[in-house]
Amino acid sequence: MAPILGLGVLLGAVCATAVSVVETAHHGRELANRLELLEDQADRYRMEWDKLLLEQGAWSGHGRISDIAGRRLDMEAPDPFEIVTIRQ
């Protein structure tokens, strides 16, 4: 009777191990899929960030600011001889 009981315990342990391996493999696949989704999202955020940096550079360029100051505010750069430096 002891060999049959030992065989039953061994069979139960093998089945438990098999179920554990299947669950672990499934969990690993879920984590790999989640990682891939997050990496794709990070790539999209990086591309958006690069686009925003380029846009910021275009909107804040010296030529554009000078153009707006001249057209909208009727401003112009002073003649270099009209600039006075004050020292304390």
PDB file of N, CA, C and O in Angstrom, residues 22-85:
ATOM      1  N   VAL A  22       2.450  26.335 -15.919  1.00  0.00           N
ATOM      2  CA  VAL A  22       1.515  26.944 -16.867  1.00  0.00           C
ATOM      3  C   VAL A  22       1.128  28.353 -16.399  1.00  0.00           C
ATOM      4  O   VAL A  22       1.109  29.299 -17.189  1.00  0.00           O
ATOM      5  N   GLU A  23       0.818  28.499 -15.124  1.00  0.00           N
ATOM      6  CA  GLU A  23       0.454  29.818 -14.593  1.00  0.00           C
ATOM      7  C   GLU A  23       1.616  30.800 -14.716  1.00  0.00           C
ATOM      8  O   GLU A  23       1.418  31.960 -15.078  1.00  0.00           O
ATOM      9  N   THR A  24       2.815  30.354 -14.412  1.00  0.00           N
ATOM     10  CA  THR A  24       3.989  31.226 -14.499  1.00  0.00           C
ATOM     11  C   THR A  24       4.256  31.646 -15.941  1.00  0.00           C
ATOM     12  O   THR A  24       4.553  32.816 -16.218  1.00  0.00           O
ATOM     13  N   ALA A  25       4.122  30.721 -16.875  1.00  0.00           N
ATOM     14  CA  ALA A  25       4.325  31.051 -18.290  1.00  0.00           C
ATOM     15  C   ALA A  25       3.271  32.051 -18.764  1.00  0.00           C
ATOM     16  O   ALA A  25       3.578  33.020 -19.472  1.00  0.00           O
ATOM     17  N   HIS A  26       2.039  31.848 -18.348  1.00  0.00           N
ATOM     18  CA  HIS A  26       0.958  32.764 -18.722  1.00  0.00           C
ATOM     19  C   HIS A  26       1.218  34.162 -18.147  1.00  0.00           C
ATOM     20  O   HIS A  26       1.056  35.168 -18.841  1.00  0.00           O
ATOM     21  N   HIS A  27       1.609  34.219 -16.901  1.00  0.00           N
ATOM     22  CA  HIS A  27       1.910  35.503 -16.258  1.00  0.00           C
ATOM     23  C   HIS A  27       3.085  36.197 -16.966  1.00  0.00           C
ATOM     24  O   HIS A  27       3.059  37.413 -17.166  1.00  0.00           O
ATOM     25  N   GLY A  28       4.079  35.433 -17.352  1.00  0.00           N
ATOM     26  CA  GLY A  28       5.226  35.986 -18.079  1.00  0.00           C
ATOM     27  C   GLY A  28       4.810  36.578 -19.415  1.00  0.00           C
ATOM     28  O   GLY A  28       5.282  37.655 -19.808  1.00  0.00           O
ATOM     29  N   ARG A  29       3.914  35.898 -20.133  1.00  0.00           N
ATOM     30  CA  ARG A  29       3.416  36.424 -21.411  1.00  0.00           C
ATOM     31  C   ARG A  29       2.616  37.700 -21.198  1.00  0.00           C
ATOM     32  O   ARG A  29       2.739  38.651 -21.974  1.00  0.00           O
ATOM     33  N   GLU A  30       1.797  37.734 -20.152  1.00  0.00           N
ATOM     34  CA  GLU A  30       1.038  38.960 -19.847  1.00  0.00           C
ATOM     35  C   GLU A  30       1.979  40.125 -19.556  1.00  0.00           C
ATOM     36  O   GLU A  30       1.756  41.244 -20.031  1.00  0.00           O
ATOM     37  N   LEU A  31       3.020  39.869 -18.783  1.00  0.00           N
ATOM     38  CA  LEU A  31       3.979  40.932 -18.462  1.00  0.00           C
ATOM     39  C   LEU A  31       4.742  41.394 -19.698  1.00  0.00           C
ATOM     40  O   LEU A  31       4.997  42.587 -19.877  1.00  0.00           O
ATOM     41  N   ALA A  32       5.089  40.460 -20.579  1.00  0.00           N
ATOM     42  CA  ALA A  32       5.790  40.826 -21.811  1.00  0.00           C
ATOM     43  C   ALA A  32       4.897  41.687 -22.703  1.00  0.00           C
ATOM     44  O   ALA A  32       5.356  42.672 -23.292  1.00  0.00           O
ATOM     45  N   ASN A  33       3.619  41.336 -22.793  1.00  0.00           N
ATOM     46  CA  ASN A  33       2.676  42.137 -23.583  1.00  0.00           C
ATOM     47  C   ASN A  33       2.520  43.534 -22.986  1.00  0.00           C
ATOM     48  O   ASN A  33       2.501  44.526 -23.711  1.00  0.00           O
ATOM     49  N   ARG A  34       2.422  43.609 -21.677  1.00  0.00           N
ATOM     50  CA  ARG A  34       2.279  44.911 -21.002  1.00  0.00           C
ATOM     51  C   ARG A  34       3.531  45.766 -21.228  1.00  0.00           C
ATOM     52  O   ARG A  34       3.432  46.964 -21.478  1.00  0.00           O
ATOM     53  N   LEU A  35       4.699  45.139 -21.144  1.00  0.00           N
ATOM     54  CA  LEU A  35       5.952  45.855 -21.384  1.00  0.00           C
ATOM     55  C   LEU A  35       5.989  46.408 -22.806  1.00  0.00           C
ATOM     56  O   LEU A  35       6.383  47.557 -23.029  1.00  0.00           O
ATOM     57  N   GLU A  36       5.573  45.618 -23.774  1.00  0.00           N
ATOM     58  CA  GLU A  36       5.564  46.076 -25.159  1.00  0.00           C
ATOM     59  C   GLU A  36       4.624  47.267 -25.338  1.00  0.00           C
ATOM     60  O   GLU A  36       4.960  48.240 -26.008  1.00  0.00           O
ATOM     61  N   LEU A  37       3.456  47.214 -24.712  1.00  0.00           N
ATOM     62  CA  LEU A  37       2.517  48.336 -24.785  1.00  0.00           C
ATOM     63  C   LEU A  37       3.115  49.598 -24.160  1.00  0.00           C
ATOM     64  O   LEU A  37       2.990  50.697 -24.711  1.00  0.00           O
ATOM     65  N   LEU A  38       3.762  49.442 -23.015  1.00  0.00           N
ATOM     66  CA  LEU A  38       4.360  50.594 -22.348  1.00  0.00           C
ATOM     67  C   LEU A  38       5.533  51.163 -23.140  1.00  0.00           C
ATOM     68  O   LEU A  38       5.728  52.387 -23.186  1.00  0.00           O
ATOM     69  N   GLU A  39       6.316  50.304 -23.784  1.00  0.00           N
ATOM     70  CA  GLU A  39       7.409  50.793 -24.627  1.00  0.00           C
ATOM     71  C   GLU A  39       6.874  51.549 -25.839  1.00  0.00           C
ATOM     72  O   GLU A  39       7.434  52.575 -26.231  1.00  0.00           O
ATOM     73  N   ASP A  40       5.788  51.057 -26.432  1.00  0.00           N
ATOM     74  CA  ASP A  40       5.156  51.774 -27.547  1.00  0.00           C
ATOM     75  C   ASP A  40       4.654  53.140 -27.091  1.00  0.00           C
ATOM     76  O   ASP A  40       4.823  54.147 -27.787  1.00  0.00           O
ATOM     77  N   GLN A  41       4.049  53.183 -25.916  1.00  0.00           N
ATOM     78  CA  GLN A  41       3.555  54.445 -25.376  1.00  0.00           C
ATOM     79  C   GLN A  41       4.716  55.402 -25.101  1.00  0.00           C
ATOM     80  O   GLN A  41       4.629  56.595 -25.410  1.00  0.00           O
ATOM     81  N   ALA A  42       5.807  54.903 -24.567  1.00  0.00           N
ATOM     82  CA  ALA A  42       6.981  55.737 -24.305  1.00  0.00           C
ATOM     83  C   ALA A  42       7.545  56.296 -25.613  1.00  0.00           C
ATOM     84  O   ALA A  42       7.944  57.463 -25.669  1.00  0.00           O
ATOM     85  N   ASP A  43       7.555  55.488 -26.676  1.00  0.00           N
ATOM     86  CA  ASP A  43       8.019  55.957 -27.979  1.00  0.00           C
ATOM     87  C   ASP A  43       7.121  57.082 -28.501  1.00  0.00           C
ATOM     88  O   ASP A  43       7.610  58.080 -29.039  1.00  0.00           O
ATOM     89  N   ARG A  44       5.808  56.918 -28.330  1.00  0.00           N
ATOM     90  CA  ARG A  44       4.889  57.970 -28.772  1.00  0.00           C
ATOM     91  C   ARG A  44       5.113  59.254 -27.976  1.00  0.00           C
ATOM     92  O   ARG A  44       5.099  60.354 -28.546  1.00  0.00           O
ATOM     93  N   TYR A  45       5.332  59.127 -26.673  1.00  0.00           N
ATOM     94  CA  TYR A  45       5.601  60.309 -25.845  1.00  0.00           C
ATOM     95  C   TYR A  45       6.907  60.983 -26.253  1.00  0.00           C
ATOM     96  O   TYR A  45       6.994  62.207 -26.293  1.00  0.00           O
ATOM     97  N   ARG A  46       7.939  60.183 -26.568  1.00  0.00           N
ATOM     98  CA  ARG A  46       9.218  60.765 -27.015  1.00  0.00           C
ATOM     99  C   ARG A  46       9.047  61.531 -28.325  1.00  0.00           C
ATOM    100  O   ARG A  46       9.587  62.630 -28.488  1.00  0.00           O
ATOM    101  N   MET A  47       8.302  60.946 -29.257  1.00  0.00           N
ATOM    102  CA  MET A  47       8.076  61.626 -30.539  1.00  0.00           C
ATOM    103  C   MET A  47       7.287  62.919 -30.329  1.00  0.00           C
ATOM    104  O   MET A  47       7.597  63.955 -30.941  1.00  0.00           O
ATOM    105  N   GLU A  48       6.279  62.895 -29.470  1.00  0.00           N
ATOM    106  CA  GLU A  48       5.500  64.097 -29.172  1.00  0.00           C
ATOM    107  C   GLU A  48       6.387  65.157 -28.516  1.00  0.00           C
ATOM    108  O   GLU A  48       6.288  66.343 -28.827  1.00  0.00           O
ATOM    109  N   TRP A  49       7.258  64.734 -27.606  1.00  0.00           N
ATOM    110  CA  TRP A  49       8.167  65.668 -26.936  1.00  0.00           C
ATOM    111  C   TRP A  49       9.104  66.327 -27.949  1.00  0.00           C
ATOM    112  O   TRP A  49       9.314  67.543 -27.911  1.00  0.00           O
ATOM    113  N   ASP A  50       9.669  65.530 -28.849  1.00  0.00           N
ATOM    114  CA  ASP A  50      10.550  66.082 -29.884  1.00  0.00           C
ATOM    115  C   ASP A  50       9.803  67.082 -30.760  1.00  0.00           C
ATOM    116  O   ASP A  50      10.325  68.140 -31.108  1.00  0.00           O
ATOM    117  N   LYS A  51       8.563  66.743 -31.116  1.00  0.00           N
ATOM    118  CA  LYS A  51       7.753  67.641 -31.932  1.00  0.00           C
ATOM    119  C   LYS A  51       7.490  68.954 -31.188  1.00  0.00           C
ATOM    120  O   LYS A  51       7.587  70.034 -31.771  1.00  0.00           O
ATOM    121  N   LEU A  52       7.186  68.861 -29.903  1.00  0.00           N
ATOM    122  CA  LEU A  52       6.934  70.065 -29.115  1.00  0.00           C
ATOM    123  C   LEU A  52       8.191  70.916 -28.966  1.00  0.00           C
ATOM    124  O   LEU A  52       8.112  72.149 -28.983  1.00  0.00           O
ATOM    125  N   LEU A  53       9.346  70.276 -28.827  1.00  0.00           N
ATOM    126  CA  LEU A  53      10.594  71.045 -28.749  1.00  0.00           C
ATOM    127  C   LEU A  53      10.859  71.791 -30.047  1.00  0.00           C
ATOM    128  O   LEU A  53      11.286  72.953 -30.022  1.00  0.00           O
ATOM    129  N   LEU A  54      10.619  71.135 -31.182  1.00  0.00           N
ATOM    130  CA  LEU A  54      10.792  71.804 -32.465  1.00  0.00           C
ATOM    131  C   LEU A  54       9.813  72.973 -32.608  1.00  0.00           C
ATOM    132  O   LEU A  54      10.178  74.056 -33.064  1.00  0.00           O
ATOM    133  N   GLU A  55       8.583  72.743 -32.194  1.00  0.00           N
ATOM    134  CA  GLU A  55       7.580  73.804 -32.274  1.00  0.00           C
ATOM    135  C   GLU A  55       7.946  74.975 -31.371  1.00  0.00           C
ATOM    136  O   GLU A  55       7.811  76.144 -31.751  1.00  0.00           O
ATOM    137  N   GLN A  56       8.431  74.680 -30.182  1.00  0.00           N
ATOM    138  CA  GLN A  56       8.854  75.736 -29.262  1.00  0.00           C
ATOM    139  C   GLN A  56       9.991  76.547 -29.877  1.00  0.00           C
ATOM    140  O   GLN A  56      10.015  77.771 -29.794  1.00  0.00           O
ATOM    141  N   GLY A  57      10.935  75.864 -30.505  1.00  0.00           N
ATOM    142  CA  GLY A  57      12.043  76.559 -31.153  1.00  0.00           C
ATOM    143  C   GLY A  57      11.565  77.472 -32.272  1.00  0.00           C
ATOM    144  O   GLY A  57      12.063  78.582 -32.445  1.00  0.00           O
ATOM    145  N   ALA A  58      10.573  76.995 -33.020  1.00  0.00           N
ATOM    146  CA  ALA A  58      10.048  77.815 -34.117  1.00  0.00           C
ATOM    147  C   ALA A  58       9.310  79.038 -33.591  1.00  0.00           C
ATOM    148  O   ALA A  58       9.441  80.141 -34.123  1.00  0.00           O
ATOM    149  N   TRP A  59       8.530  78.864 -32.527  1.00  0.00           N
ATOM    150  CA  TRP A  59       7.736  79.977 -31.995  1.00  0.00           C
ATOM    151  C   TRP A  59       8.583  80.981 -31.232  1.00  0.00           C
ATOM    152  O   TRP A  59       8.196  82.146 -31.092  1.00  0.00           O
ATOM    153  N   SER A  60       9.694  80.552 -30.699  1.00  0.00           N
ATOM    154  CA  SER A  60      10.490  81.460 -29.872  1.00  0.00           C
ATOM    155  C   SER A  60      11.760  81.930 -30.567  1.00  0.00           C
ATOM    156  O   SER A  60      12.642  82.491 -29.931  1.00  0.00           O
ATOM    157  N   GLY A  61      11.859  81.732 -31.882  1.00  0.00           N
ATOM    158  CA  GLY A  61      13.046  82.169 -32.604  1.00  0.00           C
ATOM    159  C   GLY A  61      13.193  83.687 -32.590  1.00  0.00           C
ATOM    160  O   GLY A  61      12.212  84.433 -32.578  1.00  0.00           O
ATOM    161  N   HIS A  62      14.431  84.154 -32.599  1.00  0.00           N
ATOM    162  CA  HIS A  62      14.712  85.587 -32.514  1.00  0.00           C
ATOM    163  C   HIS A  62      14.072  86.351 -33.669  1.00  0.00           C
ATOM    164  O   HIS A  62      13.509  87.440 -33.484  1.00  0.00           O
ATOM    165  N   GLY A  63      14.144  85.798 -34.867  1.00  0.00           N
ATOM    166  CA  GLY A  63      13.566  86.472 -36.029  1.00  0.00           C
ATOM    167  C   GLY A  63      12.071  86.661 -35.891  1.00  0.00           C
ATOM    168  O   GLY A  63      11.520  87.716 -36.235  1.00  0.00           O
ATOM    169  N   ARG A  64      11.388  85.669 -35.378  1.00  0.00           N
ATOM    170  CA  ARG A  64       9.939  85.763 -35.207  1.00  0.00           C
ATOM    171  C   ARG A  64       9.589  86.799 -34.159  1.00  0.00           C
ATOM    172  O   ARG A  64       8.674  87.606 -34.344  1.00  0.00           O
ATOM    173  N   ILE A  65      10.309  86.803 -33.051  1.00  0.00           N
ATOM    174  CA  ILE A  65      10.038  87.779 -31.988  1.00  0.00           C
ATOM    175  C   ILE A  65      10.312  89.193 -32.496  1.00  0.00           C
ATOM    176  O   ILE A  65       9.529  90.118 -32.252  1.00  0.00           O
ATOM    177  N   SER A  66      11.397  89.362 -33.233  1.00  0.00           N
ATOM    178  CA  SER A  66      11.722  90.670 -33.788  1.00  0.00           C
ATOM    179  C   SER A  66      10.646  91.118 -34.774  1.00  0.00           C
ATOM    180  O   SER A  66      10.246  92.289 -34.786  1.00  0.00           O
ATOM    181  N   ASP A  67      10.154  90.191 -35.581  1.00  0.00           N
ATOM    182  CA  ASP A  67       9.105  90.502 -36.545  1.00  0.00           C
ATOM    183  C   ASP A  67       7.820  90.932 -35.846  1.00  0.00           C
ATOM    184  O   ASP A  67       7.192  91.929 -36.221  1.00  0.00           O
ATOM    185  N   ILE A  68       7.423  90.201 -34.815  1.00  0.00           N
ATOM    186  CA  ILE A  68       6.210  90.546 -34.073  1.00  0.00           C
ATOM    187  C   ILE A  68       6.381  91.893 -33.383  1.00  0.00           C
ATOM    188  O   ILE A  68       5.462  92.722 -33.383  1.00  0.00           O
ATOM    189  N   ALA A  69       7.547  92.144 -32.800  1.00  0.00           N
ATOM    190  CA  ALA A  69       7.785  93.427 -32.126  1.00  0.00           C
ATOM    191  C   ALA A  69       7.671  94.573 -33.125  1.00  0.00           C
ATOM    192  O   ALA A  69       7.134  95.637 -32.796  1.00  0.00           O
ATOM    193  N   GLY A  70       8.152  94.389 -34.329  1.00  0.00           N
ATOM    194  CA  GLY A  70       8.071  95.444 -35.336  1.00  0.00           C
ATOM    195  C   GLY A  70       6.676  95.645 -35.879  1.00  0.00           C
ATOM    196  O   GLY A  70       6.201  96.780 -35.991  1.00  0.00           O
ATOM    197  N   ARG A  71       5.978  94.562 -36.198  1.00  0.00           N
ATOM    198  CA  ARG A  71       4.656  94.672 -36.811  1.00  0.00           C
ATOM    199  C   ARG A  71       3.569  95.037 -35.806  1.00  0.00           C
ATOM    200  O   ARG A  71       2.799  95.952 -36.036  1.00  0.00           O
ATOM    201  N   ARG A  72       3.484  94.342 -34.714  1.00  0.00           N
ATOM    202  CA  ARG A  72       2.377  94.531 -33.772  1.00  0.00           C
ATOM    203  C   ARG A  72       2.613  95.677 -32.796  1.00  0.00           C
ATOM    204  O   ARG A  72       1.670  96.341 -32.394  1.00  0.00           O
ATOM    205  N   LEU A  73       3.855  95.846 -32.372  1.00  0.00           N
ATOM    206  CA  LEU A  73       4.128  96.833 -31.325  1.00  0.00           C
ATOM    207  C   LEU A  73       4.842  98.075 -31.846  1.00  0.00           C
ATOM    208  O   LEU A  73       5.168  98.971 -31.082  1.00  0.00           O
ATOM    209  N   ASP A  74       5.096  98.096 -33.142  1.00  0.00           N
ATOM    210  CA  ASP A  74       5.774  99.228 -33.770  1.00  0.00           C
ATOM    211  C   ASP A  74       7.102  99.536 -33.084  1.00  0.00           C
ATOM    212  O   ASP A  74       7.432 100.692 -32.813  1.00  0.00           O
ATOM    213  N   MET A  75       7.832  98.499 -32.770  1.00  0.00           N
ATOM    214  CA  MET A  75       9.131  98.649 -32.116  1.00  0.00           C
ATOM    215  C   MET A  75      10.237  98.454 -33.140  1.00  0.00           C
ATOM    216  O   MET A  75      10.045  97.790 -34.153  1.00  0.00           O
ATOM    217  N   GLU A  76      11.376  99.063 -32.882  1.00  0.00           N
ATOM    218  CA  GLU A  76      12.544  98.844 -33.732  1.00  0.00           C
ATOM    219  C   GLU A  76      13.797  98.929 -32.867  1.00  0.00           C
ATOM    220  O   GLU A  76      13.787  99.530 -31.792  1.00  0.00           O
ATOM    221  N   ALA A  77      14.853  98.316 -33.342  1.00  0.00           N
ATOM    222  CA  ALA A  77      16.117  98.327 -32.597  1.00  0.00           C
ATOM    223  C   ALA A  77      16.713  99.733 -32.652  1.00  0.00           C
ATOM    224  O   ALA A  77      16.671 100.390 -33.693  1.00  0.00           O
ATOM    225  N   PRO A  78      17.263 100.222 -31.548  1.00  0.00           N
ATOM    226  CA  PRO A  78      17.854 101.563 -31.548  1.00  0.00           C
ATOM    227  C   PRO A  78      19.167 101.589 -32.327  1.00  0.00           C
ATOM    228  O   PRO A  78      19.826 100.566 -32.494  1.00  0.00           O
ATOM    229  N   ASP A  79      19.518 102.748 -32.776  1.00  0.00           N
ATOM    230  CA  ASP A  79      20.803 102.956 -33.437  1.00  0.00           C
ATOM    231  C   ASP A  79      21.899 102.730 -32.400  1.00  0.00           C
ATOM    232  O   ASP A  79      21.763 103.171 -31.251  1.00  0.00           O
ATOM    233  N   PRO A  80      22.981 102.054 -32.740  1.00  0.00           N
ATOM    234  CA  PRO A  80      24.030 101.794 -31.741  1.00  0.00           C
ATOM    235  C   PRO A  80      24.581 103.079 -31.102  1.00  0.00           C
ATOM    236  O   PRO A  80      24.999 103.061 -29.944  1.00  0.00           O
ATOM    237  N   PHE A  81      24.558 104.179 -31.811  1.00  0.00           N
ATOM    238  CA  PHE A  81      25.064 105.424 -31.242  1.00  0.00           C
ATOM    239  C   PHE A  81      24.073 106.063 -30.273  1.00  0.00           C
ATOM    240  O   PHE A  81      24.423 106.953 -29.517  1.00  0.00           O
ATOM    241  N   GLU A  82      22.827 105.621 -30.276  1.00  0.00           N
ATOM    242  CA  GLU A  82      21.822 106.153 -29.361  1.00  0.00           C
ATOM    243  C   GLU A  82      21.794 105.398 -28.032  1.00  0.00           C
ATOM    244  O   GLU A  82      21.120 105.799 -27.092  1.00  0.00           O
ATOM    245  N   ILE A  83      22.502 104.283 -27.945  1.00  0.00           N
ATOM    246  CA  ILE A  83      22.513 103.478 -26.723  1.00  0.00           C
ATOM    247  C   ILE A  83      23.437 104.105 -25.717  1.00  0.00           C
ATOM    248  O   ILE A  83      24.600 104.428 -26.005  1.00  0.00           O
ATOM    249  N   VAL A  84      22.932 104.320 -24.505  1.00  0.00           N
ATOM    250  CA  VAL A  84      23.702 104.914 -23.426  1.00  0.00           C
ATOM    251  C   VAL A  84      23.831 103.884 -22.321  1.00  0.00           C
ATOM    252  O   VAL A  84      22.831 103.325 -21.862  1.00  0.00           O
ATOM    253  N   THR A  85      25.052 103.652 -21.871  1.00  0.00           N
ATOM    254  CA  THR A  85      25.301 102.711 -20.776  1.00  0.00           C
ATOM    255  C   THR A  85      25.455 103.512 -19.485  1.00  0.00           C
ATOM    256  O   THR A  85      26.259 104.457 -19.426  1.00  0.00           O
TER     257      THR A  85
END
